[in-house]
XYZ file of C-alpha atoms in Angstrom:
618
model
C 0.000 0.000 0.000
C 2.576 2.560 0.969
C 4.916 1.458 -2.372
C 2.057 2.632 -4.720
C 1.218 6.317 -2.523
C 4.779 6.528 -3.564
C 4.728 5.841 -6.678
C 1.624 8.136 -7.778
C 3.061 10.978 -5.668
C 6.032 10.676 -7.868
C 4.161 10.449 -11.046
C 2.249 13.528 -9.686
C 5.561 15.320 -9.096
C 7.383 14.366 -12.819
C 3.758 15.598 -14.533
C 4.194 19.130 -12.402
C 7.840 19.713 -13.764
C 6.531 18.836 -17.238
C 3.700 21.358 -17.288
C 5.920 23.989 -15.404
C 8.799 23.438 -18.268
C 5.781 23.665 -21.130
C 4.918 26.854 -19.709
C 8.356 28.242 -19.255
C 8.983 27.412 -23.418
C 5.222 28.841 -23.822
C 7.029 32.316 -22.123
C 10.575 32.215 -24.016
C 8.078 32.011 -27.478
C 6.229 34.964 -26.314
C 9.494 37.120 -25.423
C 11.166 36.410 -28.842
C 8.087 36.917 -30.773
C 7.724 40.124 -28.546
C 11.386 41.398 -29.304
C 11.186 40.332 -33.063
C 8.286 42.845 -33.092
C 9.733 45.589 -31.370
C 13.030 45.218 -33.567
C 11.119 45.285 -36.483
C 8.646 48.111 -35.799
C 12.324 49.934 -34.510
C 13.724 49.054 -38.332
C 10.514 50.250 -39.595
C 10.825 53.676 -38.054
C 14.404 54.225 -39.008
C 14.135 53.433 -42.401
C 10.744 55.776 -42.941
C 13.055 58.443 -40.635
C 15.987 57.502 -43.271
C 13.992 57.848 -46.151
C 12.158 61.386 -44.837
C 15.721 62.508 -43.941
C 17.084 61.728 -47.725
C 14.254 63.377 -49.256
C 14.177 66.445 -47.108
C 17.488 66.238 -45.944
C 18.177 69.995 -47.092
C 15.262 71.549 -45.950
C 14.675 69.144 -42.411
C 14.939 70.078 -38.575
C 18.401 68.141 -38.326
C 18.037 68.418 -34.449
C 14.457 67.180 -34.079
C 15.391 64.337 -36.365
C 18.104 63.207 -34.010
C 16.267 63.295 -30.825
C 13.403 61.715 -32.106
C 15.737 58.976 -32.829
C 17.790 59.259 -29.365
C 14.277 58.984 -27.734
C 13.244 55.881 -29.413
C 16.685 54.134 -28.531
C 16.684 54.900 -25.000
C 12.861 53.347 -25.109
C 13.935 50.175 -26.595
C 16.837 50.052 -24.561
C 14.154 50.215 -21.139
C 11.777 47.816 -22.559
C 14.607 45.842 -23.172
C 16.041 45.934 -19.880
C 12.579 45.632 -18.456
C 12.504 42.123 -20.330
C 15.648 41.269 -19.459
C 14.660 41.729 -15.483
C 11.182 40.024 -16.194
C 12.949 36.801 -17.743
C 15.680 36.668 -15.500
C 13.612 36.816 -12.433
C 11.117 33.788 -14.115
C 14.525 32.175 -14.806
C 15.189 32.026 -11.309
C 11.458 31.056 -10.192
C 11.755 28.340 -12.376
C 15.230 27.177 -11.388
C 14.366 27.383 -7.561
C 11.352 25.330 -8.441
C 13.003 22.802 -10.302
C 15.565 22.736 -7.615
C 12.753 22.047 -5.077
C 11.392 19.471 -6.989
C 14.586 17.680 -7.530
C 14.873 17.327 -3.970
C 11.409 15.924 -3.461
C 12.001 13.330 -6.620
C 15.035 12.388 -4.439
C 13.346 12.398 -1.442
C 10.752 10.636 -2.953
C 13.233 7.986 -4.612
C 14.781 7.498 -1.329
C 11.544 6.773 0.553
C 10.393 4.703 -1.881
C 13.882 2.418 -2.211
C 13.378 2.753 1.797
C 10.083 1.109 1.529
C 11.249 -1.531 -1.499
C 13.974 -3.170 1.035
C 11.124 -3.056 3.714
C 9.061 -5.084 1.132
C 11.844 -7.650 0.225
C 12.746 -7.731 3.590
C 9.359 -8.345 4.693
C 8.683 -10.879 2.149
C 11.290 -13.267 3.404
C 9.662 -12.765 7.385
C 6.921 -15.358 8.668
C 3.324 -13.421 8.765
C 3.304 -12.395 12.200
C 7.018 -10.544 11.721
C 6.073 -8.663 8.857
C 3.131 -7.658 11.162
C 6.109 -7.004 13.695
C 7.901 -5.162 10.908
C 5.130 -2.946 9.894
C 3.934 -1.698 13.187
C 7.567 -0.622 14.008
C 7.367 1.088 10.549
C 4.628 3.169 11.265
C 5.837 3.675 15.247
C 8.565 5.168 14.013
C 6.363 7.243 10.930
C 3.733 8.645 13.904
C 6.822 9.260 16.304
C 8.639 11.551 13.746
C 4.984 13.163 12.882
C 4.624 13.622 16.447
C 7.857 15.546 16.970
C 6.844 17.655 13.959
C 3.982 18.039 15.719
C 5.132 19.352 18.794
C 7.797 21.761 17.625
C 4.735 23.433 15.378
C 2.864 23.659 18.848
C 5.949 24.921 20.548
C 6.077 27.701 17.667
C 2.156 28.395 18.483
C 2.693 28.671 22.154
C 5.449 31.136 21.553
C 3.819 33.168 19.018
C 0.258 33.059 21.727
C 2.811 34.357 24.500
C 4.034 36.951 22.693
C 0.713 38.308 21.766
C -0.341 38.003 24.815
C 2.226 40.362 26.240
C 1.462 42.795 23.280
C -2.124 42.365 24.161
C -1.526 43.476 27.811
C 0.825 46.188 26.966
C -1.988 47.665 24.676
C -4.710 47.281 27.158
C -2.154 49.149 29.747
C -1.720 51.895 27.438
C -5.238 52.127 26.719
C -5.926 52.109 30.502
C -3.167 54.894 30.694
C -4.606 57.112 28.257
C -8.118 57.090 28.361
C -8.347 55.921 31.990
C -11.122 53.440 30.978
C -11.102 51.397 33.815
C -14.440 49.345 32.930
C -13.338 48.167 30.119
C -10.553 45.595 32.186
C -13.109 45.335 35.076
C -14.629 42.142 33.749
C -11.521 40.208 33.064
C -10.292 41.517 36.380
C -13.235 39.858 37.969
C -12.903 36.648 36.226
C -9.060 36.319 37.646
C -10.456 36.893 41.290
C -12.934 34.277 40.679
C -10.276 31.934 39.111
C -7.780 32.580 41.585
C -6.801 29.545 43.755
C -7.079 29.495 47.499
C -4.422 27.791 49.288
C -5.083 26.825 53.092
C -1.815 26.884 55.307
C -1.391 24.149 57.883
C -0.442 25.204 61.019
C 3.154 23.606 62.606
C 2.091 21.279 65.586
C 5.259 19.995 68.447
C 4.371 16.546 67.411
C 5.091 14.456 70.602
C 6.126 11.220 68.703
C 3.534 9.127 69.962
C 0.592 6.884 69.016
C -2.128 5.281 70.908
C -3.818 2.429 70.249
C -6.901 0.647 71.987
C -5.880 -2.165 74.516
C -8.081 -4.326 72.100
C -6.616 -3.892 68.971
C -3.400 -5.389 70.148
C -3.428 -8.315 68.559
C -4.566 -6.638 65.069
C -1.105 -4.162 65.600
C 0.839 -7.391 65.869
C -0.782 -9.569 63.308
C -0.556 -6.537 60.292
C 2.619 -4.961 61.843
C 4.500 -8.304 62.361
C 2.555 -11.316 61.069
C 1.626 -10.430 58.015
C 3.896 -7.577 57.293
C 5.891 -8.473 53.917
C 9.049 -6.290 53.518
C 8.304 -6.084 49.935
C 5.663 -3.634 50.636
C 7.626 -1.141 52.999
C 10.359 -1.509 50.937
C 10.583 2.199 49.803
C 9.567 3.845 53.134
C 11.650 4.725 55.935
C 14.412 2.066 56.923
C 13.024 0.251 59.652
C 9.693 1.917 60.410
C 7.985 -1.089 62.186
C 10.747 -0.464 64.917
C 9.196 2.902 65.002
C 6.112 2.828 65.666
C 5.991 0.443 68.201
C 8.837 2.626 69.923
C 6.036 5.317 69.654
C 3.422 3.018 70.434
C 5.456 2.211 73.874
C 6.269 5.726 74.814
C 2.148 6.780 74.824
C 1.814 3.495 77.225
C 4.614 4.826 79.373
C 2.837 8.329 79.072
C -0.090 7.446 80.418
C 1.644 5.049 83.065
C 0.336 2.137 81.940
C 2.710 -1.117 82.912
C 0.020 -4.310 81.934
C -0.102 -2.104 78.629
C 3.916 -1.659 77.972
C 4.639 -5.417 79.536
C 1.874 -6.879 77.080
C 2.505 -4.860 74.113
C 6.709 -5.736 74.499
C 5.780 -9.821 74.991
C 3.605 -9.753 72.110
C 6.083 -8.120 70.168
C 9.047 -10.191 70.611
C 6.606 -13.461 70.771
C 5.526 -12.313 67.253
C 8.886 -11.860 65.705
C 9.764 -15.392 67.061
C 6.672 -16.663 65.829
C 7.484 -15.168 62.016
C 11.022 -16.019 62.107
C 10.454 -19.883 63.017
C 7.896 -19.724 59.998
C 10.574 -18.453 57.347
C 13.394 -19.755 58.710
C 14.876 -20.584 55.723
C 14.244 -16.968 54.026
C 17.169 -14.515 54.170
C 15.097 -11.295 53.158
C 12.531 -11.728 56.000
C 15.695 -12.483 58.798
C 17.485 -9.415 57.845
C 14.416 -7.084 57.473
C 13.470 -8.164 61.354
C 17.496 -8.383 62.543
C 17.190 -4.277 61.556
C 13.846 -3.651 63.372
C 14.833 -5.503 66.680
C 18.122 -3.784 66.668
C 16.644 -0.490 65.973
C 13.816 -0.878 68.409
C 16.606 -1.670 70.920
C 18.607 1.108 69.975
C 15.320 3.390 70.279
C 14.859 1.504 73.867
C 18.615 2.261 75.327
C 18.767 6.366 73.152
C 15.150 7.244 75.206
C 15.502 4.687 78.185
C 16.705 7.946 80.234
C 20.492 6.507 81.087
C 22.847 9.457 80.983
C 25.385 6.914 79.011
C 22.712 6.544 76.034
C 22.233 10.507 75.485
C 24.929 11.944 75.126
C 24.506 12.867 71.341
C 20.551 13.764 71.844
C 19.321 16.697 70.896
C 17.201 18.858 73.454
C 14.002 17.537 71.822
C 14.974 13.578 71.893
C 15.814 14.243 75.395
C 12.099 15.706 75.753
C 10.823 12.073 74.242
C 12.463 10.231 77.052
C 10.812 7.913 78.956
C 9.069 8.981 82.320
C 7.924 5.983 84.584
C 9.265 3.160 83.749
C 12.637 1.032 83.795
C 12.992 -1.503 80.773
C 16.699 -2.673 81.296
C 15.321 -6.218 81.260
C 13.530 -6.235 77.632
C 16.085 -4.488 76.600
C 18.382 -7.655 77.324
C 15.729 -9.935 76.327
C 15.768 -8.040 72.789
C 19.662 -8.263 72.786
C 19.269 -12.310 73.316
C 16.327 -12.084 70.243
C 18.667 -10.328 67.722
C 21.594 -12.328 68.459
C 19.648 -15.516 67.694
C 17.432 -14.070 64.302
C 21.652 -12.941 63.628
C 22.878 -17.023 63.823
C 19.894 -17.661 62.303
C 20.736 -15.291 59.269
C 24.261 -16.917 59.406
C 22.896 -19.985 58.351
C 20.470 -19.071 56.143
C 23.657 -17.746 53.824
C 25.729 -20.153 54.912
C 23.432 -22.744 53.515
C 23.136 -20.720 50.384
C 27.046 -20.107 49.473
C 28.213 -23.245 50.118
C 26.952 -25.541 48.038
C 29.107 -22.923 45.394
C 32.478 -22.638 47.345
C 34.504 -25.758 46.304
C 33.641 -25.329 42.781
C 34.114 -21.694 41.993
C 37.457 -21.576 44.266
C 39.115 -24.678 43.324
C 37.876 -26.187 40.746
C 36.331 -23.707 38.068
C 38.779 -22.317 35.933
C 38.830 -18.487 36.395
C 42.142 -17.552 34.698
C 41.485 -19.089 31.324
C 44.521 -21.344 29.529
C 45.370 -23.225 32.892
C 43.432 -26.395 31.529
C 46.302 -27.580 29.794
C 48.559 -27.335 32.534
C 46.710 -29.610 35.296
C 48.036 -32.763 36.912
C 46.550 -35.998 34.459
C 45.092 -38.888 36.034
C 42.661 -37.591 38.332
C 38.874 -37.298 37.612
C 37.386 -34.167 38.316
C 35.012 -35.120 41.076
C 32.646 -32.575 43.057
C 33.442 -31.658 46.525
C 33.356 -34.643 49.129
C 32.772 -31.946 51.979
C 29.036 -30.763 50.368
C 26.666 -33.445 49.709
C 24.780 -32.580 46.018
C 27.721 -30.522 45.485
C 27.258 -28.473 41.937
C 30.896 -28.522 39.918
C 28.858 -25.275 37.361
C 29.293 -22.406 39.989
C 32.096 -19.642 38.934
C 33.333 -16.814 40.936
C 31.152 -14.555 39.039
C 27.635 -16.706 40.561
C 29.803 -16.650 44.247
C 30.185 -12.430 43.737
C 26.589 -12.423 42.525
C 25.334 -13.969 45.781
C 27.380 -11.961 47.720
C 26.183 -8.641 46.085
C 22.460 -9.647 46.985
C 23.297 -10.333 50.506
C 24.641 -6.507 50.898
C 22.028 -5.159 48.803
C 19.199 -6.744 51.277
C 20.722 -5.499 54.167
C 21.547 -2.489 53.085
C 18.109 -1.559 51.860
C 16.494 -2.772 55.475
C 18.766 -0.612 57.385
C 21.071 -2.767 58.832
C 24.155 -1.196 60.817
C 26.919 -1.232 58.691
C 28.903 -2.377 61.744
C 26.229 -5.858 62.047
C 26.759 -6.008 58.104
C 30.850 -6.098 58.248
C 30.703 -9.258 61.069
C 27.858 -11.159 58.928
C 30.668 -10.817 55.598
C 33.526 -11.473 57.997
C 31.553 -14.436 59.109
C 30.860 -15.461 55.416
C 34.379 -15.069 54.572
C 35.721 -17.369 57.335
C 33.232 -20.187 55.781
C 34.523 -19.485 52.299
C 38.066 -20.483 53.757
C 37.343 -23.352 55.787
C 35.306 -25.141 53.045
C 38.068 -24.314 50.753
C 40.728 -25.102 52.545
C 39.256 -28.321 53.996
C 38.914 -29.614 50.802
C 42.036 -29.141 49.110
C 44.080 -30.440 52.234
C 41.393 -33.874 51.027
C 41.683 -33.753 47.758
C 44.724 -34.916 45.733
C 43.549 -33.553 42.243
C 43.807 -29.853 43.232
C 47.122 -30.157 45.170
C 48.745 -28.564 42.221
C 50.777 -25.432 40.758
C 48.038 -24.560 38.649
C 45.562 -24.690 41.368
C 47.641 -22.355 43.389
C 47.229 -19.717 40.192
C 43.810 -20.113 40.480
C 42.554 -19.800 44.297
C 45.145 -16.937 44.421
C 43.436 -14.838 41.578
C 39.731 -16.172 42.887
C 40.928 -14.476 46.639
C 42.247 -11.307 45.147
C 39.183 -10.917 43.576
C 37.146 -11.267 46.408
C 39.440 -9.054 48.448
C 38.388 -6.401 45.328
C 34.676 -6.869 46.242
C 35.688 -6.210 49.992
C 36.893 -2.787 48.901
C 34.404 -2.077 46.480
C 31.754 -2.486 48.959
C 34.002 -0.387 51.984
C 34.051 -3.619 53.668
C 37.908 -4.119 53.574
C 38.345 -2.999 57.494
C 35.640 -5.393 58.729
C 37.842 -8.357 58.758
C 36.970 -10.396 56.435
C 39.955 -10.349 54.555
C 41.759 -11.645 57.274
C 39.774 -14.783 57.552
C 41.089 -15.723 54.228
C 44.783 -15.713 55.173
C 45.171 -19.350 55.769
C 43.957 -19.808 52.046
C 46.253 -17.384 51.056
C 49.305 -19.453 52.326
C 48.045 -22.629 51.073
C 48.029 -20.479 47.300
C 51.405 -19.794 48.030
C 52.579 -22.936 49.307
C 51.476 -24.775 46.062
C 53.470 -22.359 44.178
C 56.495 -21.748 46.059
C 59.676 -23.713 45.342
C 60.275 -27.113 47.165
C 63.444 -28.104 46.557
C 66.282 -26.544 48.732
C 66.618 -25.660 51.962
C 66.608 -22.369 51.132
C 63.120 -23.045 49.650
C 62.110 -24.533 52.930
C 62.827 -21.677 54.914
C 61.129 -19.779 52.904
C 57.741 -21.995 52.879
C 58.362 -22.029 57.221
C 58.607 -17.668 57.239
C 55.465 -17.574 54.709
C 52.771 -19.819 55.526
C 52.563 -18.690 59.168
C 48.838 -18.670 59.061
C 49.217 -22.800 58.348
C 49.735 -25.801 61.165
C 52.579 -27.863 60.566
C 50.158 -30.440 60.149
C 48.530 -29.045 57.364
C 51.896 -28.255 55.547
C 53.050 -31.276 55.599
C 49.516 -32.740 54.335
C 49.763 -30.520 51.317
C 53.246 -31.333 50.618
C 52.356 -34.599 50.792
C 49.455 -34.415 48.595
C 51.089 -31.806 45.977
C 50.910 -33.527 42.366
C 53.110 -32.328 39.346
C 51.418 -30.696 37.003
C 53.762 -32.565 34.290
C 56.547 -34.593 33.870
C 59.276 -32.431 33.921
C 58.345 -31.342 37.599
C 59.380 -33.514 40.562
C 57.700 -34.973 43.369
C 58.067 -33.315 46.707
C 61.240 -35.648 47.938
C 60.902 -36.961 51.689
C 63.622 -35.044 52.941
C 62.619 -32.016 52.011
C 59.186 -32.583 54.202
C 61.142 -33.653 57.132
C 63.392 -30.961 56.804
C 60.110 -28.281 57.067
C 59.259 -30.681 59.984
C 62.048 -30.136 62.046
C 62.185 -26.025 61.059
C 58.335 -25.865 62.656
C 58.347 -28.283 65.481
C 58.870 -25.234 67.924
C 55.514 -23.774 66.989
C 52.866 -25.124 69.435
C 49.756 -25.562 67.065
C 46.086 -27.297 67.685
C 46.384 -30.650 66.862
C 42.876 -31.149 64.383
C 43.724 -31.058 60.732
C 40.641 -29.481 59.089
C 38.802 -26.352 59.975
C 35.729 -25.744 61.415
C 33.497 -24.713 58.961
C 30.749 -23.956 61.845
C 32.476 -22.286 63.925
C 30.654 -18.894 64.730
C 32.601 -15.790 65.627
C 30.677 -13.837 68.920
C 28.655 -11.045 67.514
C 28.795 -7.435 68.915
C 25.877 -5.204 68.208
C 26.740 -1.333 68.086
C 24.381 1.540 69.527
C 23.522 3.819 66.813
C 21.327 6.454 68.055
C 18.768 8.110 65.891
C 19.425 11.895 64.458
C 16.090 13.088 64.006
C 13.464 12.682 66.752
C 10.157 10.607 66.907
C 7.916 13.740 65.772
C 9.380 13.565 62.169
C 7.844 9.884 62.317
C 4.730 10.595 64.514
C 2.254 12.799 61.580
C 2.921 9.932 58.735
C -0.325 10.180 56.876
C 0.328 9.093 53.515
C 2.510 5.847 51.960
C 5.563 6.835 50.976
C 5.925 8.320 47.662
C 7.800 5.766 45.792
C 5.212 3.115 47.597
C 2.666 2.168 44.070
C -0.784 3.492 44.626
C -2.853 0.819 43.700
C -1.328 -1.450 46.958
C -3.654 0.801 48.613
C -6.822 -0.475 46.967
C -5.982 -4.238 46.513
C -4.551 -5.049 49.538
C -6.510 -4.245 52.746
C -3.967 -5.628 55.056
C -1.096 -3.135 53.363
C 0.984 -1.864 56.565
C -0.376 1.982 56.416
C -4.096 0.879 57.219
C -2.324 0.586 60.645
C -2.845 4.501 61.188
C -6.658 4.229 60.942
C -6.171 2.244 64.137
C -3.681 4.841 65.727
C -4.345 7.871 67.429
C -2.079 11.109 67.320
C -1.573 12.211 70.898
C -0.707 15.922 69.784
C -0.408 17.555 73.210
C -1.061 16.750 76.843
C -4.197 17.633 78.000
C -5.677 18.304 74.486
C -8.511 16.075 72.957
C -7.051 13.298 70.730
C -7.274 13.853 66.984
C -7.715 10.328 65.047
C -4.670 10.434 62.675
C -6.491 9.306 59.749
C-alpha cells in the first residue's frame, strides 16, 4: 500500500515539472516573438526616418530628427532591460522550483527504495514478523509526525505568549490614556474568581507518639509483624515497624500504663519469634526483622533515660524520654532475640554459598589457559565436603550472591557495623570449606591450582573494597587460604626453599603443611615430586611452633557477635504525623490489599499535646 502512494506521488511530481517546463517554453516564445516585433517596428521607423531625412534632408529640422531617434533608442533600450529583469527573475522562479522538486524526486526515490527493502525484507519474514515489521514502521512514521507536531505547537505557544504580552501592553496603554477602567473590570473579575485558594497548615510539636486501643493489640501485631511483607515497605523509611511500636510504647509509658507496655513488648518479641520460626529458611525476612529488633533496641537504650545513652541527643529527643518506667530487662531480652534471628541469618547464607564454594574456588577455571597445565590422572570429582555438590558455579555466581546479601541489608537498614561481622563471618566459611577440601583432595594439590585460588581471593578481596568492607575483617579470615596459594606455588626443593615456605605460611599448622606437601601432584613430567627429605626438613624447622592438633577447619564455627548503639538523628515527631505511603510506595497497593501496613494509622491515634482532645490520625 505505501509502495504505490509513492509511486503516484512521484508520477504527480514528474507531470508538475513537465507542465511547469511547457509553460516556461510557452514564455521564451512569447518574449522572442515580442522582441522580433519591437526590432522590427524599430527598423521600420528608421528606415521611414531615413527615407524622410534623404528626401528632405536639405530643408529638415536636423536636431528634431536626431532626438526623435535618441528617444526611441533609450525606449527600446528600457523595454529591453525591463525584459531582461522580467525573464531573469522567471529564470530564477523556475530554477528554484526545479531545484525544489529535484529534492522531493530524491526524497521521494529514497523513501520509496526505503520502503522496497522493507518489502523484500518483509517478504522473506513469517506473517506475524512482517506484522512485527510494519507496526515498528509506522511507530517510528507517527513518532517523527509527532515531533513535527510538537515543535509546530511549541512555535504556536510562543507566538500566543508573545501576543499576549502585546495584548496586555496595549490594554495598559489604553488604561493609561483614556483611563477606561471598565473596560478591564470584567476580566479583572474573572481572575479573582479563578484565583486559587491555598489553606496553610499550622506547625504542631508533634510528641512522637501513638495510641492504640488495649483491644486492637493483637490486630497491631498480626498486620505490623505477622503479616507484614518487607516487599511492601520496601521504599519507606528504613526500619519503620521499629518505630512505631517505639512510639506506640512511649504513649503506654505516658499514660503510666505497665500491663499495657509489659503486654505490648511480649507480644512483640513473641511475634517476631513466631514469624522467624515460619521463614526460617528466608534470608530477606531475617534481615528485614534483625534491623527492626536492633533499631527498636537502639530506640529503647537512646530514650531509656540513662545518661550513658544521650549523650549525642538533641534537646528535643531528650524531651521524648521515657518517664515511669525502667525496661533494662527487655532491653536484654531483645539483645538475646537479635543475636539468635543474627545465627539464624548466618545460616540461612551459609546454607546458600556453600553448596558454590569448592567449585568456583578450586575447581572452576577463572584464569582461562590453565586447563592444559593440570596434573593428568585424576577425575574431576565434586566436593566430598558438600553433599549434592554443583561442579557449574564460577566466581562470578559466588560475587553475585554476595552482592544480593549486601544489597538486602543495606536496603532494610542494617548497621553497617552488624553487616561487616555477617561478611567477615561469610568469609571465614569461604576459607574453611576451601581449605578443607584441598588439604582432602589430591587432584587440586597442584601449581596450577595455586594460580587459580590466588586470583579467585584477590578478587574477592576487590569486592571487599568495592563495597568499603575491607576494614571489617573479612579479609583476614582468608589468610590461611592465602598461604596454602602460596605454598602450592612456592619452590620445594632446597633448603633455602624450605625456609622460605616455614617464614610464609605462618597462618598454616605444621600439620597441614606437611599434608599438602604430601598431597602436591606435578602438574607434568618435567616437575618432581616433593622428595621426603625435604618434608622432614620443614618438619624439624616448625616443630617449635605449638599448634592445635585437628587437621581441618571448622566450617561452623561462629565468631561472637557485637551489636553497636547507633542512636537516631532526628526525633520521633518527624515519624509521629505519617499520613500518607511513601511516595515511591505504588498506589494501587492501597486499593488491593486491605492488610497493606499503612491501614495501621486508621487504628492509631495522634496524641498531639497533653491535656488536648485526641485527633484520630487518619
Amino acid at each position: 500500500m505505501d509502495s504505490n502512494d509513492d509511486s503516484g506521488g512521484y508520477t504527480l511530481l514528474l507531470n508538475q515539472l513537465k507542465s511547469a517546463l511547457e509553460e516556461l517554453e510557452v514564455r521564451k516564445e512569447e518574449v522572442l516573438i515580442l522582441r522580433t516585433q519591437i526590432v522590427n517596428s524599430a527598423q521600420q521607423k528608421d528606415s521611414d526616418k531615413n527615407a524622410d531625412s534623404e528626401a528632405n534632408w536639405v530643408n529638415s529640422n536636423k536636431e528634431m530628427d536626431q532626438d526623435d531617434a535618441i528617444e526611441a533608442y533609450h525606449g527600446v533600450c528600457e523595454t529591453n532591460r525591463l525584459l531582461e529583469a522580467q525573464l531573469q527573475a522567471q529564470s530564477q522562479q523556475h530554477d528554484d522550483e526545479v531545484e525544489a522538486l529535484s529534492d522531493q524526486i530524491e526524497a521521494m526515490k529514497e523513501e520509496l527504495e526505503k520502503q522496497h527493502q522493507l518489502f523484500l525484507q518483509a517478504m522473506q519474514l513469517s506473517p506475524e514478523a512482517q506484522v512485527e515489521l510494519g507496526l515498528q514502521h509506522e511507530i517510528t512514521r507517527l513518532t517523527n509526525e509527532n515531533l513535527d507536531l510538537k515543535e509546530l505547537l511549541e512555535k504556536s505557544e510562543k507566538n500566543e505568549k508573545k501576543l499576549k504580552k502585546q495584548l496586555k501592553l496595549y490594554l495598559k496603554k489604553v488604561q493609561e490614556s483614556e483611563g477606561a477602567a471598565d473596560i478591564i473590570q470584567p476580566e479583572r473579575r474573572q481572575s479573582e474568581l479563578s484565583r486559587q485558594v491555598t489553606v496553610q497548615r499550622i506547625e504542631k510539636d508533634f510528641q512522637g507518639m501513638l495510641e492504640f486501643y488495649k483491644e486492637d493489640e493483637p490486630l497491631l501485631i498480626r498486620n505490623l509483624i505477622a503479616d507484614l511483607k518487607p516487599q511492601l515497605i520496601s521504599t519507606s523509611v528504613p526500619c519503620l515497624p521499629a518505630y512505631i511500636l517505639f512510639m506506640c510504647i512511649r504513649h503506654a509509658d505516658y499514660i503510666n500504663d505497665d500491663q499495657k507496655v509489659h503486654s505490648l513488648l511480649t507480644s512483640t518479641i513473641n511475634g517476631i519469634k513466631k514469624v522467624l520460626k515460619k521463614h526460617n529458611d528466608d534470608f530477606q525476612m531475617t534481615s528485614f526483622w534483625l534491623s527492626n529488633s536492633s533499631r527498636l533496641l537502639h530506640c529503647l537504650k537512646q530514650y531509656s533515660g540513662d545518661e550513658g545513652f544521650m549523650t549525642s541527643n538533641s534537646a528535643k529527643q531528650n524531651e521524648h524520654c521515657l518517664r515511669n518506667f525502667d525496661l533494662t530487662e527487655y532491653r536484654q531480652v531483645l539483645s538475646d532475640l537479635s543475636i539468635q534471628i543474627y545465627q539464624q541469618l548466618i545460616k540461612i547464607a551459609e546454607s546458600m554459598l556453600q553448596p558454590m564454594i569448592v567449585s568456583a574456588m578450586l575447581e572452576n577455571e577463572s584464569i582461562q589457559g590453565l586447563s592444559g597445565v593440570k596434573p593428568t590422572g585424576y577425575r574431576k570429582r565434586s566436593s566430598s565436603m558438600v553433599d549434592g555438590g554443583d561442579s557449574s558455579y564460577s566466581l562470578e555466581a559466588v560475587i553475585r550472591q554476595l552482592n544480593l546479601f549486601n544489597s538486602i541489608m543495606c536496603e532494610h537498614g542494617l548497621d553497617p557495623e552488624i553487616i561487616q561481622q555477617v561478611f567477615k563471618q561469610l568469609f571465614y566459611m569461604i576459607n574453611a570449606v576451601a581449605l578443607n577440601n584441598l588439604l582432602l583432595r589430591k587432584d587440586v594439590c597442584s601449581w596450577s591450582t595455586g594460580m587459580q585460588l590466588r586470583y579467585n581471593i584477590s578478587q574477592l578481596e576487590e569486592w571487599l573494597r568495592g563495597k568499603n568492607l575491607h576494614n571489617s575483617g573479612a579479609a583476614q579470615t582468608m589468610e590461611p587460604l592465602i598461604h596454602a596459594a602460596q605454598l602450592l606455588q612456592l619452590k620445594k626443593k632446597t633448603q633455602e626453599d624450605a625456609e622460605a615456605i616455614c617464614s610464609l605460611c605462618t597462618a598454616l599448622t605444621t600439620q597441614q603443611i606437611v599434608k599438602i606437601l604430601n598431597l602436591y601432584t606435578p602438574v607434568n613430567e618435567f616437575e618432581e615430586r616433593v622428595t621426603v627429605s625435604f618434608i622432614r626438613s620443614i618438619q624439624a624447622q616448625l616443630q617449635d611452633r605449638k599448634d592445635p592438633p585437628q587437621l581441618l577447619l571448622d566450617s561452623k564455627y561462629m565468631f561472637s557477635v557485637l551489636f553497636p548503639f547507633n542512636p537516631v538523628v532526628n526525633h520521633l515527631g518527624h515519624c509521629s504525623h505519617t499520613r500518607h505511603p511513601p511516595p515511591g510506595l505504588p498506589q494501587q497497593s492501597l486499593k488491593e490489599k486491605k492488610k497493606d501496613f499503612f491501614f495501621l494509622l486508621f487504628y492509631f491515634y495522634q496524641y498531639d499535646n497533653p491535656g488536648k482532645k485526641k485527633n484520630k490520625n487518619v
